[in-house]
XYZ file of C-alpha atoms in Angstrom:
561
model
C 29.767 15.844 -15.957
C 25.879 15.617 -15.516
C 23.204 17.928 -14.208
C 22.147 17.329 -10.532
C 18.506 16.705 -10.019
C 17.101 18.873 -7.083
C 13.481 19.061 -7.718
C 10.304 17.908 -9.459
C 6.883 19.534 -10.286
C 3.960 17.899 -11.938
C 0.768 18.852 -13.648
C -1.885 16.465 -14.748
C 0.274 13.302 -14.638
C -1.471 10.357 -13.296
C -2.710 11.045 -9.722
C -0.925 14.337 -9.544
C -3.295 17.069 -10.784
C -0.963 19.849 -9.416
C 2.023 18.670 -7.451
C 3.085 19.993 -5.123
C -0.004 21.972 -4.308
C 1.842 25.168 -3.220
C 3.239 25.762 -6.782
C 6.821 25.157 -5.723
C 8.887 22.044 -6.623
C 9.357 19.085 -4.413
C 12.942 19.143 -3.353
C 15.081 16.274 -4.142
C 18.234 15.519 -2.131
C 21.035 13.121 -2.198
C 18.891 10.544 -0.605
C 15.115 11.178 -0.965
C 12.411 9.016 0.572
C 8.635 8.769 -0.288
C 6.371 7.184 2.193
C 2.712 6.377 1.957
C 0.105 3.728 1.778
C -0.236 1.768 -1.472
C -1.774 3.656 -4.459
C -1.160 7.261 -3.132
C 1.211 8.081 -6.066
C 4.669 7.289 -4.807
C 5.512 5.397 -7.919
C 4.241 8.151 -10.175
C 6.841 10.542 -8.885
C 9.616 8.012 -9.684
C 8.140 7.164 -13.085
C 7.747 10.757 -14.049
C 11.445 11.399 -13.462
C 12.156 8.329 -15.705
C 9.880 9.712 -18.405
C 11.798 12.859 -18.813
C 15.307 11.550 -18.345
C 14.714 8.553 -20.747
C 12.394 10.299 -23.278
C 9.581 7.940 -22.815
C 6.223 8.356 -24.128
C 2.827 8.692 -22.211
C -0.420 6.983 -22.883
C -3.989 8.038 -22.202
C -4.038 6.360 -18.815
C -0.984 8.405 -17.653
C -3.012 11.718 -18.022
C -4.848 12.699 -14.695
C -8.241 11.040 -14.651
C -8.031 10.529 -18.457
C -8.859 14.254 -19.111
C -7.655 15.683 -22.399
C -5.511 18.404 -20.962
C -1.800 19.230 -21.200
C 0.429 17.242 -18.996
C 3.627 18.792 -17.873
C 6.562 17.077 -15.978
C 9.132 19.553 -14.851
C 12.573 18.614 -13.289
C 14.895 21.106 -11.701
C 18.595 20.710 -11.846
C 21.587 22.275 -10.337
C 24.291 23.082 -12.988
C 27.697 22.294 -11.596
C 30.255 25.183 -12.192
C 32.453 23.037 -14.300
C 29.490 22.407 -16.659
C 28.302 25.971 -17.149
C 30.636 26.924 -20.027
C 29.982 23.732 -22.080
C 26.216 24.224 -21.561
C 26.304 27.843 -22.762
C 28.342 26.669 -25.740
C 26.207 23.680 -26.750
C 22.802 24.599 -25.634
C 21.764 28.180 -26.895
C 18.522 28.203 -24.827
C 20.651 27.924 -21.539
C 20.900 31.471 -19.913
C 23.737 30.792 -17.446
C 21.462 30.201 -14.259
C 22.771 28.065 -11.582
C 19.339 26.144 -11.498
C 17.440 25.267 -14.638
C 14.045 23.809 -15.296
C 13.768 21.127 -17.943
C 10.164 20.385 -18.817
C 8.582 17.850 -20.962
C 5.126 18.757 -22.202
C 2.514 16.420 -23.660
C -0.490 17.856 -25.502
C -3.381 16.615 -27.305
C -4.091 16.992 -31.076
C -7.247 15.607 -32.761
C -7.940 13.450 -29.770
C -4.534 11.977 -29.837
C -1.780 12.550 -27.246
C 1.573 13.801 -28.534
C 4.898 12.160 -27.859
C 6.064 15.117 -25.767
C 8.176 18.290 -26.373
C 11.175 19.323 -24.321
C 11.728 22.854 -22.969
C 14.730 24.416 -21.178
C 13.731 27.598 -19.156
C 10.501 27.645 -21.417
C 12.522 27.477 -24.634
C 11.938 24.631 -26.979
C 14.858 22.175 -27.078
C 15.506 18.603 -28.348
C 16.003 15.647 -26.259
C 19.252 14.741 -28.282
C 20.618 17.987 -27.158
C 19.922 17.459 -23.443
C 20.512 13.687 -23.399
C 24.302 13.673 -22.521
C 23.701 16.224 -19.579
C 20.820 14.406 -17.975
C 21.579 11.854 -15.178
C 22.231 8.127 -15.955
C 18.881 6.709 -14.535
C 18.560 3.250 -13.143
C 14.913 2.342 -12.331
C 14.071 -0.785 -10.224
C 10.134 -1.278 -9.899
C 8.656 -3.023 -6.880
C 7.289 -5.874 -8.967
C 10.083 -6.914 -11.323
C 10.499 -9.748 -13.723
C 14.232 -10.496 -13.328
C 14.262 -11.928 -16.926
C 13.701 -8.485 -18.174
C 16.492 -7.261 -15.835
C 18.873 -9.826 -17.196
C 18.340 -8.899 -20.850
C 20.937 -6.749 -22.493
C 19.065 -3.512 -23.194
C 19.652 -0.042 -22.135
C 16.840 -0.005 -19.690
C 18.202 -2.701 -17.337
C 20.513 -2.516 -14.408
C 22.809 -5.292 -15.574
C 23.341 -3.523 -18.981
C 24.870 -0.583 -17.093
C 27.705 -2.852 -16.031
C 28.408 -3.977 -19.606
C 27.734 -0.905 -21.642
C 30.878 1.060 -20.686
C 33.083 -1.841 -22.043
C 30.993 -2.183 -25.221
C 31.045 1.579 -25.795
C 34.801 1.637 -25.291
C 35.209 -1.193 -27.820
C 33.065 0.721 -30.146
C 35.283 3.818 -29.879
C 38.357 1.879 -30.594
C 37.216 -0.015 -33.663
C 38.741 0.688 -36.967
C 36.569 1.830 -39.935
C 38.251 -0.850 -41.946
C 36.915 -3.644 -39.795
C 34.117 -5.841 -41.177
C 30.986 -6.397 -39.245
C 32.041 -9.921 -38.627
C 35.505 -8.761 -37.220
C 33.798 -6.126 -35.143
C 31.258 -8.646 -33.754
C 34.105 -11.061 -32.797
C 35.985 -8.234 -31.065
C 32.846 -7.002 -29.412
C 31.857 -10.623 -28.203
C 35.372 -11.209 -26.815
C 35.405 -7.723 -25.074
C 32.046 -8.665 -23.440
C 33.191 -12.085 -22.448
C 36.398 -10.737 -20.823
C 34.387 -8.130 -18.701
C 31.763 -10.755 -18.027
C 34.289 -13.031 -16.474
C 35.271 -10.246 -13.966
C 31.606 -9.541 -13.255
C 30.802 -13.211 -12.810
C 33.446 -13.708 -10.254
C 32.160 -10.561 -8.264
C 28.513 -11.732 -8.627
C 29.570 -15.342 -7.502
C 31.317 -13.915 -4.445
C 28.461 -11.720 -3.368
C 25.783 -14.352 -3.902
C 27.783 -16.891 -2.037
C 27.754 -14.627 1.058
C 23.897 -14.767 0.930
C 23.247 -18.388 0.135
C 25.485 -21.241 1.087
C 23.919 -23.518 -1.715
C 25.636 -21.289 -4.564
C 28.562 -23.330 -6.141
C 29.080 -21.254 -9.247
C 27.640 -18.615 -11.529
C 27.947 -18.464 -15.295
C 26.811 -15.945 -17.903
C 26.358 -17.172 -21.327
C 26.961 -14.721 -24.114
C 25.179 -15.828 -27.291
C 26.349 -15.284 -30.858
C 25.932 -11.491 -31.392
C 23.327 -10.532 -33.927
C 23.069 -6.920 -35.109
C 19.276 -7.200 -35.408
C 18.716 -8.306 -31.873
C 19.599 -6.981 -28.426
C 22.254 -8.894 -26.638
C 20.789 -11.374 -24.014
C 23.351 -12.666 -21.530
C 21.740 -15.235 -19.328
C 22.661 -15.550 -15.737
C 22.735 -19.065 -14.190
C 23.075 -20.347 -10.632
C 24.680 -23.648 -9.926
C 23.016 -25.016 -6.786
C 25.244 -27.246 -4.571
C 22.341 -29.468 -3.792
C 20.907 -29.826 -7.357
C 24.248 -29.907 -9.207
C 23.315 -28.185 -12.278
C 22.976 -24.668 -13.585
C 19.558 -23.030 -13.419
C 18.669 -19.660 -14.924
C 17.952 -17.122 -12.330
C 14.685 -16.450 -14.106
C 13.538 -19.820 -12.876
C 14.232 -19.038 -9.266
C 11.772 -17.150 -6.785
C 11.202 -13.524 -6.490
C 13.345 -13.496 -3.332
C 16.326 -14.859 -5.140
C 15.828 -12.273 -7.837
C 15.898 -9.478 -5.432
C 19.154 -10.698 -3.883
C 20.540 -10.600 -7.368
C 19.791 -6.872 -7.475
C 21.376 -6.424 -3.970
C 24.523 -8.282 -5.157
C 24.763 -6.155 -8.200
C 24.452 -3.006 -6.201
C 27.121 -4.201 -3.826
C 29.355 -4.546 -6.879
C 28.449 -0.972 -7.919
C 29.549 0.144 -4.477
C 32.787 -1.682 -4.753
C 33.378 -0.336 -8.218
C 32.407 3.268 -6.838
C 29.847 3.589 -9.607
C 27.483 6.385 -8.688
C 28.695 9.769 -9.937
C 26.293 11.091 -12.469
C 23.769 8.336 -11.741
C 20.222 8.644 -10.340
C 18.767 5.450 -8.777
C 14.986 5.189 -8.591
C 14.136 2.336 -6.314
C 10.543 1.158 -5.468
C 10.349 -0.553 -2.144
C 13.914 -1.889 -1.836
C 12.927 -3.866 1.153
C 10.628 -6.334 -0.824
C 11.657 -9.998 -0.310
C 14.608 -9.105 1.842
C 15.053 -10.179 5.477
C 15.920 -7.539 8.184
C 19.672 -8.113 7.953
C 19.581 -7.767 4.095
C 17.357 -4.651 4.306
C 20.048 -3.054 6.506
C 22.744 -4.006 3.928
C 20.623 -2.662 1.050
C 20.098 0.605 2.993
C 23.992 0.983 3.672
C 24.607 0.467 0.043
C 22.088 2.961 -1.053
C 23.430 5.458 1.428
C 26.947 5.006 0.006
C 25.575 5.248 -3.474
C 24.083 8.643 -2.607
C 27.324 10.141 -1.551
C 28.289 10.258 -5.420
C 24.936 10.124 -7.100
C 21.199 10.575 -6.302
C 18.920 7.981 -4.701
C 15.092 8.246 -4.594
C 13.148 5.310 -2.954
C 9.586 4.600 -2.036
C 9.229 2.421 0.974
C 7.128 1.074 3.797
C 10.088 -0.090 5.782
C 11.051 1.535 9.085
C 14.649 0.529 8.526
C 14.843 2.797 5.501
C 12.718 5.547 6.927
C 14.892 5.867 10.068
C 18.100 6.086 8.017
C 16.654 8.636 5.592
C 17.426 12.311 5.554
C 14.360 13.770 7.417
C 14.597 17.031 5.291
C 13.834 15.098 2.164
C 11.563 12.506 3.494
C 8.007 12.918 2.386
C 4.530 11.447 3.298
C 2.166 11.158 0.350
C -1.511 10.895 0.758
C -4.456 10.842 -1.478
C -7.446 13.394 -1.273
C -10.332 13.465 -3.772
C -8.053 10.949 -6.066
C -5.107 13.431 -6.087
C -1.672 12.906 -4.605
C -0.931 15.320 -1.701
C 2.298 16.089 0.109
C 3.068 16.238 3.733
C 6.537 17.169 4.970
C 7.858 17.116 8.483
C 8.482 20.770 9.246
C 10.775 20.077 12.302
C 14.204 18.511 12.653
C 15.505 15.360 14.261
C 16.054 17.106 17.507
C 12.456 17.259 18.394
C 12.045 13.624 17.607
C 15.112 12.662 19.616
C 13.704 14.827 22.569
C 10.471 12.888 22.416
C 12.299 9.530 22.140
C 10.807 9.067 18.677
C 12.055 7.795 15.322
C 10.925 9.147 11.983
C 9.146 5.945 11.290
C 6.750 6.631 14.269
C 5.453 9.801 12.648
C 5.656 8.739 8.990
C 4.413 5.041 9.103
C 1.798 5.054 11.882
C -1.915 5.902 11.792
C -1.595 7.688 15.058
C 0.714 8.528 18.115
C -0.205 8.225 21.741
C 2.446 10.175 23.853
C 2.493 9.022 27.525
C 4.680 9.808 30.430
C 6.905 6.771 30.996
C 7.720 3.308 29.666
C 5.504 1.643 32.220
C 2.464 3.498 30.707
C 3.337 2.150 27.347
C 3.375 -1.474 28.529
C 0.206 -1.199 30.600
C -1.840 0.580 27.978
C -0.648 -1.960 25.342
C -1.884 -4.739 27.504
C -5.432 -3.326 27.996
C -5.710 -2.086 24.373
C -4.869 -5.532 22.901
C -7.519 -6.961 25.024
C -10.218 -4.274 24.420
C -9.556 -4.313 20.654
C -8.989 -7.671 19.161
C -7.291 -6.074 16.072
C -5.354 -3.475 17.950
C -2.254 -4.105 15.898
C -4.124 -3.379 12.692
C -4.757 0.259 13.966
C -1.086 0.740 13.715
C -0.741 3.106 16.684
C 2.566 4.139 18.196
C 2.528 4.542 22.022
C 5.632 6.637 23.011
C 6.940 7.594 26.460
C 8.060 11.447 26.765
C 8.695 11.298 30.555
C 12.543 12.078 30.151
C 12.187 14.461 27.320
C 12.818 18.106 27.053
C 9.495 18.698 25.385
C 8.960 22.115 27.161
C 11.760 23.459 24.906
C 10.300 22.162 21.684
C 7.231 22.821 19.703
C 4.949 19.712 19.511
C 2.913 21.276 16.582
C 5.614 20.206 14.171
C 4.400 16.556 14.701
C 1.033 17.528 13.156
C 2.633 18.504 9.903
C 2.930 14.929 8.971
C 0.676 12.923 11.242
C -2.438 14.808 12.441
C -3.424 12.034 14.619
C -1.320 12.901 17.911
C -2.721 12.883 21.431
C -1.167 12.818 24.835
C -2.148 11.090 28.009
C -0.687 12.588 31.223
C -0.651 11.449 34.918
C -2.573 14.123 36.875
C -0.254 13.637 39.981
C -2.894 14.846 42.253
C -2.432 13.739 45.872
C -5.874 14.563 47.349
C -9.374 15.337 46.138
C -8.728 19.063 46.722
C -5.420 19.115 44.815
C -5.031 20.757 41.420
C -2.702 20.131 38.727
C 0.790 21.266 39.399
C 2.064 24.355 37.445
C 4.432 22.208 35.416
C 1.750 19.763 34.525
C -0.573 22.527 33.699
C 1.955 24.261 31.573
C 2.642 20.884 29.682
C -1.013 20.357 29.087
C -1.464 23.873 27.763
C 1.592 23.564 25.480
C 0.188 20.538 23.814
C -3.357 21.873 23.590
C -2.145 25.218 22.078
C -0.467 23.138 19.408
C -3.745 21.474 18.520
C -2.994 18.143 20.263
C -5.616 16.719 22.558
C -4.601 15.902 26.182
C -6.201 13.280 28.240
C -5.617 12.801 32.067
C -6.292 9.570 33.911
C -9.487 9.650 35.911
C -11.501 7.361 38.049
C -15.217 7.882 38.485
C -14.813 11.345 36.934
C -12.235 12.497 39.317
C -8.400 13.086 38.622
C -6.202 10.409 40.052
C -2.473 10.362 40.882
C -1.145 8.141 37.966
C -2.133 5.041 35.891
C -1.307 2.536 38.786
C -4.292 4.062 40.784
C -6.508 2.264 38.402
C -5.214 -1.164 39.528
C -7.548 -3.110 41.865
C -6.543 -4.758 45.133
C -7.677 -8.137 43.713
C -5.618 -8.025 40.680
C -2.362 -6.895 42.479
C -2.738 -9.692 45.097
C -3.289 -12.387 42.534
C -0.521 -11.123 40.156
C 2.154 -10.589 42.877
C 1.123 -13.114 45.456
C 0.958 -10.507 48.291
C -1.857 -9.252 50.529
C -2.896 -5.609 50.665
C -4.654 -4.221 53.701
C -6.989 -1.894 51.818
C -8.326 -1.225 48.437
C -6.421 1.216 46.090
C -7.561 4.713 46.330
C -7.334 7.436 43.771
C -4.595 9.540 45.406
C -2.157 7.125 47.300
C 1.165 6.262 46.316
C 0.648 2.898 44.773
C 4.244 1.939 43.943
C 5.095 2.702 47.450
C 2.321 0.612 48.789
C 3.131 -2.400 46.545
C 6.879 -1.981 47.205
C 6.424 -2.297 50.925
C 4.458 -5.442 50.512
C 7.165 -6.750 48.289
C 9.826 -6.080 50.956
C 7.688 -7.971 53.489
C 7.476 -10.927 51.175
C 11.241 -10.762 50.577
C 11.918 -10.683 54.372
C 9.748 -13.817 54.887
C 11.739 -15.810 52.261
C 15.201 -14.271 52.857
C 16.407 -14.143 56.413
C 19.452 -12.185 55.293
C 17.615 -9.480 53.699
C 17.593 -6.238 55.699
C 14.075 -5.740 57.008
C 14.846 -2.001 57.688
C 14.655 -1.501 53.897
C 10.797 -1.332 54.383
C 11.456 2.302 55.895
C 13.190 3.366 52.792
C 10.503 4.828 50.621
C 12.737 5.214 47.528
C 13.982 1.557 47.670
C 10.498 0.263 47.979
C 8.959 2.480 45.349
C 11.675 2.068 42.746
C 13.880 -1.050 43.623
C 11.230 -3.424 44.902
C 8.393 -2.352 42.641
C 9.386 -2.529 38.994
C 6.902 -0.208 37.331
C 7.314 -1.940 33.869
C 7.594 -5.613 34.930
C 5.143 -5.588 37.746
C 2.712 -2.991 36.119
C 2.606 -5.223 32.954
C 1.865 -8.324 35.144
C -0.878 -6.612 37.090
C -2.484 -5.309 33.895
C -2.472 -8.916 32.361
C -4.103 -10.084 35.639
C -6.816 -7.483 35.312
C -7.564 -8.709 31.786
C -7.539 -12.237 32.938
C -10.143 -11.566 35.671
C -12.207 -9.338 33.343
C -11.629 -6.198 35.431
C -10.326 -3.598 32.949
C -10.971 -0.218 34.136
C -13.837 1.494 32.471
C -11.881 4.792 32.375
C -9.095 3.207 30.281
C -11.763 1.873 27.841
C -13.326 5.332 27.539
C -10.051 7.048 26.788
C -8.887 4.445 24.255
C -12.278 4.539 22.384
C -12.133 8.319 22.340
C -8.674 8.249 21.023
C -9.393 5.912 18.139
C -12.575 7.768 17.262
C -10.580 11.092 17.259
C -8.115 9.373 14.851
C -11.012 8.313 12.532
C -10.208 4.726 13.109
C -13.329 3.583 15.076
C -16.932 4.638 15.159
C -18.650 4.157 18.385
């Protein structure tokens, strides 16, 4: 039985001067996700946990900005009920609490950094006393030399598959055995277990590469003075000979980790384990990322998983209550957490990755607005994709019953573009539209409404031009597009006329059916996108759209006029 990690707090560790800033600890769940740009400190959180659980030393560069100040890494654990009595008996410093703080403190002496002292509930304790109760930690860095991973050492994933067998053999050995006898028994036990593992590894790798013919793991003569170094080799169908996996590419090496974790899942290894995984998506195609995500989710049912990621696949499958965005301000790691729940995202038609992985969000009324704005934006800004802006329709949402301010807790760059829906120059915004506008503005979210020559218009289609519509759809309009007319109806009727000319069986009375013309004949997404592309082609992008988009990017801090 092991302690269950539920939180972390840092002081003067790497980029974390005081983390979290509010003085409380960062909550760790069964599946915790850390998101953020490169070099914001995601890896520092994982490494700090590793330092405490594995009793690692720190170096000068591990201290915040190289200052000679005390560094503290505090981990908070839930004590399982079945473990309380044993802790009380074995650890005199334990006071019987359900949640305990285990802290490792590094202090300076004569200009040198100490190796660290452990405390439990502010009482000094040895690592040896704590070790058997701390989680088994598996740490997979983003940049990994698989040769190190395949060495038989206690800090590697592969070793975790072998160590239980070795330790069992060690327990069963007789005191009368000579070292030579023990080595022979130990090597035999390793070879037997290796054969089982080799078969499983071959099976999983074969699913991923057709070229894999066989897998071997050579166990060298055991030497007490050296660590055991089993070497994994892949026999390629095309080459016909065994090649050490260390000589294969980084992608192959990552698939090895994926295959090993699949075996973990099959063996139900997880209870008492803590998996720290940097960017699990690296080198994996989409399908493999989904498989990896599923494996990690299964692993978290018994153990704990903490990942850092840039992948929407992992973010969207994460537990939003323990998904965190890390940013850097003045060289220090800061935390942003989404204060709402998944319901508000679902109501807005958003996914967690929309708020965590984008530089800004533009909320619009419908899917057609999304497509039309994208066409114009990609033409106005050559590097539009690099701005990483999510344009999301909220037309069918139940936003009036939600608090949009929660979006700003993670992503401060959120704006809304609404259709004014005015039908004449003297018209004003409807009460529903005014309420929606006020709701967003009260939440601190800027609201834009489509205009033409400074006046409100009906909707985005009223910014289309007669010339672009005619050329895009091969129809003829009687008049130019005005600010307030029903453009979908106007275009739909002309499309009915065109259909009647080419299809004698088509019911020409359909032209009198406004809903049919507006919604069936005129497809707001397909036709709207086509017209927008034509406007770009003939260099007729509406100035009002340019103004709105420039203003939004400037507001987001992504563009300077």
